[in-house]
Coordinates of C-alpha atoms in Angstrom, one line a residue:
Chain A
M1 CA 18.2 -60.1 49.3
S2 CA 21.2 -58.1 50.4
G3 CA 22.3 -57.4 54.0
P4 CA 20.6 -54.0 54.4
Q5 CA 17.4 -55.3 52.9
I6 CA 17.2 -58.1 55.5
I7 CA 17.9 -55.6 58.3
L8 CA 15.2 -53.4 57.0
W9 CA 12.7 -56.3 56.9
V10 CA 13.6 -57.4 60.4
I11 CA 13.1 -53.8 61.8
A12 CA 9.8 -53.4 59.9
L13 CA 8.4 -56.6 61.2
V14 CA 9.5 -55.8 64.8
V15 CA 7.8 -52.4 64.6
L16 CA 4.7 -54.0 63.1
A17 CA 4.7 -56.5 66.0
L18 CA 4.9 -53.6 68.5
C19 CA 1.9 -52.1 66.6
A20 CA 0.0 -55.4 66.9
R21 CA 0.7 -55.5 70.6
R22 CA -0.9 -52.2 71.0
G23 CA -3.9 -53.3 69.0
I24 CA -4.8 -55.4 66.0
P25 CA -6.6 -52.4 64.3
Q26 CA -3.4 -50.4 64.4
A27 CA -1.4 -53.2 62.8
R28 CA -4.1 -53.6 60.2
R29 CA -4.1 -49.9 59.4
A30 CA -0.3 -50.0 59.0
V31 CA -0.6 -52.8 56.4
A32 CA -3.4 -51.1 54.5
E33 CA -1.3 -47.9 54.4
T34 CA 1.7 -49.8 53.1
N35 CA -0.5 -51.2 50.3
R36 CA -1.8 -47.8 49.4
G37 CA 1.7 -46.3 49.4
F38 CA 3.1 -49.0 47.2
W39 CA 0.5 -48.4 44.5
R40 CA 1.0 -44.7 44.7
I41 CA 4.8 -45.0 44.2
L42 CA 4.7 -47.7 41.6
P43 CA 3.9 -45.5 38.5
M44 CA 6.8 -43.2 39.5
F45 CA 9.2 -46.2 39.5
C46 CA 7.9 -47.3 36.1
V47 CA 8.9 -44.1 34.4
A48 CA 11.9 -43.0 36.6
L49 CA 14.0 -46.1 36.3
P50 CA 13.8 -46.3 32.4
M51 CA 14.5 -42.5 32.3
A52 CA 17.7 -42.9 34.4
A53 CA 18.7 -46.0 32.3
F54 CA 18.2 -44.1 29.0
L55 CA 20.1 -41.0 30.3
S56 CA 22.9 -43.3 31.4
E57 CA 23.2 -44.6 27.7
L58 CA 23.1 -41.0 26.4
V59 CA 25.5 -39.2 28.7
P60 CA 28.9 -39.3 27.1
A61 CA 31.5 -41.1 29.3
D62 CA 33.9 -38.2 29.5
I63 CA 31.5 -35.3 30.1
A64 CA 31.1 -35.8 33.8
T65 CA 34.8 -36.5 34.4
E66 CA 35.8 -33.0 33.4
W67 CA 33.1 -31.1 35.3
L68 CA 32.4 -33.4 38.2
G69 CA 35.2 -36.0 38.3
D70 CA 37.4 -36.8 41.4
D71 CA 39.9 -34.2 40.3
S72 CA 37.4 -31.4 39.8
G73 CA 37.8 -30.5 43.5
L74 CA 35.9 -27.5 44.9
S75 CA 34.6 -26.2 41.6
G76 CA 33.1 -29.7 40.9
I77 CA 31.6 -29.8 44.4
M78 CA 30.0 -26.4 43.8
I79 CA 28.6 -27.3 40.3
A80 CA 27.2 -30.5 41.8
S81 CA 25.6 -28.5 44.6
L82 CA 23.9 -26.3 42.1
A83 CA 22.7 -29.2 40.0
G84 CA 21.4 -31.1 43.1
G85 CA 19.5 -28.0 44.2
I86 CA 17.5 -27.7 41.1
M87 CA 17.0 -31.4 40.5
P88 CA 13.3 -32.2 40.7
G89 CA 11.6 -35.4 41.8
G90 CA 11.9 -37.9 44.7
P91 CA 14.6 -40.4 45.6
F92 CA 13.4 -42.8 42.9
V93 CA 14.7 -40.3 40.4
T94 CA 17.7 -38.9 42.1
F95 CA 19.5 -42.1 43.2
P96 CA 19.4 -43.8 39.7
L97 CA 20.6 -40.5 38.3
V98 CA 23.6 -40.5 40.7
I99 CA 24.5 -43.9 39.4
T100 CA 24.3 -42.5 35.9
F101 CA 26.6 -39.6 36.7
S102 CA 29.0 -41.9 38.5
K103 CA 29.2 -44.2 35.4
A104 CA 30.0 -41.1 33.4
G105 CA 32.9 -40.3 35.7
A106 CA 31.5 -38.1 38.5
G107 CA 33.5 -38.2 41.8
V108 CA 32.3 -39.5 45.1
A109 CA 32.7 -36.1 46.9
Q110 CA 30.9 -34.3 44.1
M111 CA 28.0 -36.8 44.3
T112 CA 27.9 -36.3 48.1
A113 CA 27.5 -32.6 47.5
L114 CA 24.8 -33.2 44.9
L115 CA 22.8 -35.5 47.2
T116 CA 23.1 -33.1 50.1
A117 CA 22.1 -30.1 47.9
W118 CA 19.1 -32.1 46.6
S119 CA 18.0 -32.6 50.3
V120 CA 18.9 -29.1 51.6
Y121 CA 17.9 -26.8 48.7
A122 CA 15.1 -28.9 47.2
L123 CA 13.7 -26.1 45.0
H124 CA 10.6 -28.2 44.0
R125 CA 9.9 -29.0 47.6
I126 CA 10.2 -25.4 48.7
L127 CA 7.7 -24.4 46.0
T128 CA 5.2 -27.1 46.6
W129 CA 5.4 -27.6 50.4
E130 CA 7.6 -25.4 52.5
Y131 CA 6.6 -22.0 51.2
P132 CA 2.8 -22.7 51.2
V133 CA 2.9 -24.4 54.6
L134 CA 5.4 -22.3 56.5
G135 CA 5.8 -19.0 54.5
W136 CA 8.7 -17.4 52.8
R137 CA 10.2 -16.0 56.0
F138 CA 10.7 -19.6 57.2
V139 CA 12.2 -20.6 53.9
A140 CA 14.6 -17.7 54.0
M141 CA 15.6 -18.5 57.6
R142 CA 16.1 -22.2 56.8
L143 CA 18.2 -21.5 53.7
A144 CA 20.3 -18.9 55.5
S145 CA 21.2 -21.4 58.2
S146 CA 21.9 -24.3 55.8
F147 CA 23.0 -23.0 52.4
F148 CA 26.7 -23.9 53.1
L149 CA 26.0 -27.6 54.1
P150 CA 26.2 -29.2 50.6
V151 CA 29.7 -27.8 49.9
L152 CA 30.8 -28.6 53.4
A153 CA 29.6 -32.2 53.1
G154 CA 31.4 -32.5 49.7
L155 CA 34.7 -31.1 51.2
I156 CA 34.5 -33.4 54.3
M157 CA 33.9 -36.4 52.0
Q158 CA 36.8 -35.4 49.8
A159 CA 39.1 -35.3 52.9
L160 CA 37.9 -38.7 54.1
L161 CA 38.0 -40.5 50.7
P162 CA 41.6 -41.5 50.8
F163 CA 40.8 -43.7 53.9
F164 CA 37.8 -45.5 52.2
A165 CA 37.5 -47.5 49.0
I166 CA 34.2 -46.3 47.6
N167 CA 33.0 -46.9 44.0
L168 CA 29.6 -45.6 43.3
A169 CA 29.4 -46.9 39.7
S170 CA 29.4 -50.6 40.7
P171 CA 27.9 -51.1 44.2
Chain B
M1 CA -8.3 -32.3 34.8
L2 CA -6.0 -29.4 35.7
N3 CA -6.0 -30.5 39.3
A4 CA -5.1 -34.1 38.4
L5 CA -2.3 -32.7 36.2
R6 CA -1.0 -30.7 39.1
R7 CA -1.1 -33.6 41.5
H8 CA 0.8 -35.8 39.0
A9 CA 3.1 -33.0 37.7
S10 CA 6.4 -34.7 38.5
L11 CA 5.1 -38.0 37.1
V12 CA 4.2 -36.3 33.8
V13 CA 7.5 -34.4 33.6
I14 CA 9.5 -37.6 34.3
F15 CA 7.4 -39.5 31.8
L16 CA 8.1 -36.9 29.1
I17 CA 11.9 -37.0 29.9
A18 CA 11.9 -40.8 29.8
V19 CA 10.1 -40.9 26.4
T20 CA 12.4 -38.3 25.0
A21 CA 15.5 -40.0 26.3
G22 CA 14.2 -43.3 25.1
L23 CA 13.7 -42.1 21.6
A24 CA 17.1 -40.3 21.6
T25 CA 18.7 -43.6 22.7
L26 CA 17.0 -45.5 20.0
Q27 CA 18.0 -42.9 17.4
L28 CA 21.6 -42.2 18.5
R29 CA 22.7 -45.5 20.1
G30 CA 20.6 -48.1 18.3
A31 CA 18.1 -50.7 19.3
E32 CA 20.5 -52.9 21.2
A33 CA 21.4 -50.0 23.6
F34 CA 17.7 -49.3 24.0
M35 CA 17.0 -52.9 25.1
T36 CA 20.1 -52.9 27.3
A37 CA 18.8 -49.8 29.1
L38 CA 15.3 -51.2 29.6
W39 CA 16.8 -54.5 30.9
H40 CA 19.0 -52.5 33.3
A41 CA 15.9 -50.6 34.5
W42 CA 14.0 -53.8 35.1
D43 CA 17.0 -55.3 37.1
L44 CA 17.1 -52.2 39.3
F45 CA 13.4 -52.4 39.8
L46 CA 13.5 -56.0 41.0
F47 CA 16.4 -55.0 43.3
I48 CA 14.5 -52.1 44.9
V49 CA 11.0 -53.5 45.3
P50 CA 11.8 -55.7 48.4
S51 CA 13.3 -52.7 50.3
L52 CA 10.6 -50.4 49.1
V53 CA 7.8 -52.6 50.5
A54 CA 9.7 -53.1 53.8
G55 CA 10.4 -49.4 54.0
L56 CA 6.7 -48.5 53.5
L57 CA 5.6 -51.0 56.1
L58 CA 8.1 -49.7 58.6
A59 CA 6.9 -46.1 57.9
A60 CA 3.3 -47.0 58.3
A61 CA 3.9 -49.0 61.5
L62 CA 6.0 -46.2 63.1
R63 CA 3.2 -43.7 62.3
Q64 CA 0.8 -45.7 64.4
L65 CA 3.2 -45.7 67.4
L66 CA 4.8 -42.2 67.6
S67 CA 3.1 -39.3 69.4
P68 CA 4.3 -36.0 68.0
D69 CA 2.7 -34.0 70.9
A70 CA 4.9 -35.6 73.5
L71 CA 8.0 -35.2 71.4
A72 CA 7.4 -31.5 70.6
R73 CA 7.4 -30.6 74.3
L74 CA 11.1 -31.5 74.3
M75 CA 11.8 -29.1 71.4
G76 CA 10.9 -25.7 72.8
A77 CA 13.0 -22.5 72.4
E78 CA 14.7 -23.1 75.7
S79 CA 15.5 -26.7 74.9
G80 CA 19.1 -25.9 73.8
I81 CA 21.3 -28.5 72.0
F82 CA 19.3 -31.3 73.5
G83 CA 16.1 -30.1 71.8
L84 CA 17.9 -29.8 68.5
F85 CA 19.2 -33.3 69.0
I86 CA 15.7 -34.7 69.7
A87 CA 14.4 -32.8 66.6
T88 CA 17.2 -34.3 64.5
L89 CA 16.5 -37.8 65.8
V90 CA 12.8 -37.5 65.2
G91 CA 13.4 -36.1 61.7
T92 CA 15.8 -39.0 60.9
L93 CA 13.2 -41.5 62.0
S94 CA 10.3 -39.8 60.2
P95 CA 9.3 -41.8 57.2
G96 CA 7.6 -40.9 54.0
G97 CA 7.6 -38.0 51.6
P98 CA 6.8 -34.3 52.0
M99 CA 3.0 -35.0 52.2
A100 CA 3.7 -36.9 55.4
A101 CA 6.5 -34.7 56.8
F102 CA 5.1 -31.2 56.4
P103 CA 1.8 -31.8 58.2
L104 CA 4.0 -33.2 60.9
V105 CA 6.0 -30.0 61.0
L106 CA 2.8 -28.1 61.6
V107 CA 1.8 -30.5 64.4
L108 CA 5.3 -30.1 66.0
A109 CA 5.1 -26.3 65.7
G110 CA 1.6 -26.2 67.3
A111 CA 2.8 -28.4 70.1
G112 CA 5.7 -26.1 71.1
A113 CA 8.7 -26.9 68.9
D114 CA 10.7 -23.7 68.2
R115 CA 12.1 -22.5 64.8
G116 CA 15.5 -24.1 65.4
A117 CA 13.9 -27.4 66.1
L118 CA 11.7 -27.2 63.0
V119 CA 14.7 -26.4 60.8
A120 CA 16.6 -29.3 62.3
F121 CA 13.6 -31.6 61.9
I122 CA 13.1 -30.7 58.2
L123 CA 16.8 -31.0 57.4
A124 CA 17.2 -34.3 59.3
W125 CA 14.2 -35.8 57.5
S126 CA 15.3 -34.8 54.1
L127 CA 19.1 -35.3 54.5
N128 CA 19.3 -38.4 56.7
G129 CA 15.8 -40.0 56.7
F130 CA 16.4 -43.6 57.4
Q131 CA 13.8 -44.7 54.9
K132 CA 15.6 -43.1 52.0
L133 CA 18.8 -44.5 53.3
L134 CA 17.6 -48.1 53.5
V135 CA 15.3 -48.2 50.6
Y136 CA 17.3 -46.3 48.0
E137 CA 20.8 -45.2 49.0
A138 CA 22.2 -48.4 50.5
P139 CA 20.9 -50.7 47.8
L140 CA 21.7 -48.4 44.9
L141 CA 25.0 -46.7 45.9
G142 CA 26.4 -49.3 48.3
L143 CA 26.2 -49.6 52.1
D144 CA 29.8 -48.1 52.6
F145 CA 28.9 -44.9 50.8
A146 CA 25.5 -44.6 52.4
L147 CA 26.9 -45.0 56.0
L148 CA 29.9 -42.7 55.4
R149 CA 27.7 -39.9 53.9
T150 CA 25.1 -40.2 56.7
L151 CA 27.9 -40.0 59.3
I152 CA 29.1 -36.8 57.7
T153 CA 25.7 -35.2 57.4
F154 CA 24.1 -36.4 60.7
P155 CA 25.2 -33.5 62.8
M156 CA 24.4 -30.9 60.1
P157 CA 20.7 -30.4 61.1
M158 CA 21.7 -29.5 64.6
I159 CA 24.2 -26.9 63.3
A160 CA 21.6 -25.4 61.0
G161 CA 19.0 -25.3 63.9
W162 CA 21.5 -23.6 66.2
I163 CA 22.1 -20.9 63.5
A164 CA 18.4 -20.6 62.8
R165 CA 17.8 -19.7 66.4
R166 CA 20.2 -16.8 66.0
I167 CA 19.2 -15.4 62.6
P168 CA 17.4 -12.1 62.8
I169 CA 14.5 -13.0 60.6
A170 CA 11.1 -12.5 62.3
W171 CA 9.0 -15.6 61.9
E172 CA 5.7 -16.4 63.7
S173 CA 5.0 -20.1 64.2
P174 CA 1.7 -21.1 62.5
K175 CA -0.5 -22.0 65.5

């Protein structure tokens, strides 16, 4: 297990202990919910991980360099923002795909923009959750106040990159 | 049948893409590349599962402890930057997918959180959710990238919430 994984386990067990101090039924409910959640997510993993792996075999090595490489600058950041915004699916799809793009030559700032856009625009989430629950006026208001964030995040990352050695393709 | 299909729509779509991509890999890159890809996916799976289980456990345990009502009282229209900060913090700590987060949005709205706080909450949850960070981003993309990206995007929900309070779009909170 890696460092972050150990930290995560320690935090999880501490919070579970807090739960148990409040009452054993609460702790038991937490464990039961964990179990249910795991089996709900598992099928997704079983199709999403092979999908990302196959796509990584199929994507030609140079295609992402030209459009999304480190030298693609602002235009690459904007393309990545658009792509991220329409990307469907949860994190189990997106993060393996980011590895795939990075192997194909995509830059770190561009992938930052893509991840930010996937979180901020999230077309699939707007259609399935935000619009039905909060209405289109809320969606319009939220997008109006946040549409510029993916490009901004990409540009900030680009400015900071010279000070950090980050390689997404081989973590 | 139609309902089940709707509920599992993304699963079906991803399955179809996976099968298509798998066949294309077999056809264009050969059997060896096909097996390499499958092996790679399995490796990644073994790598993610421990974090996934811990992340789910943390999420479930936190849900038993947090009281949304008490938090929402700190997020009213007059709460200023402090309210946006609390909303951002709560969003960052809120675990789970949209089926957990959006009902919570309604609870917060009903308990007095204003539009700026709700925008900040949704963005903080989707951008900087700790569960996504620890379960997926850090293991898959490296801790350095995950931390740097989160530092960059952490204040963004507060900025968006601040703007949302000033945007002239009439919106009634669903009570």
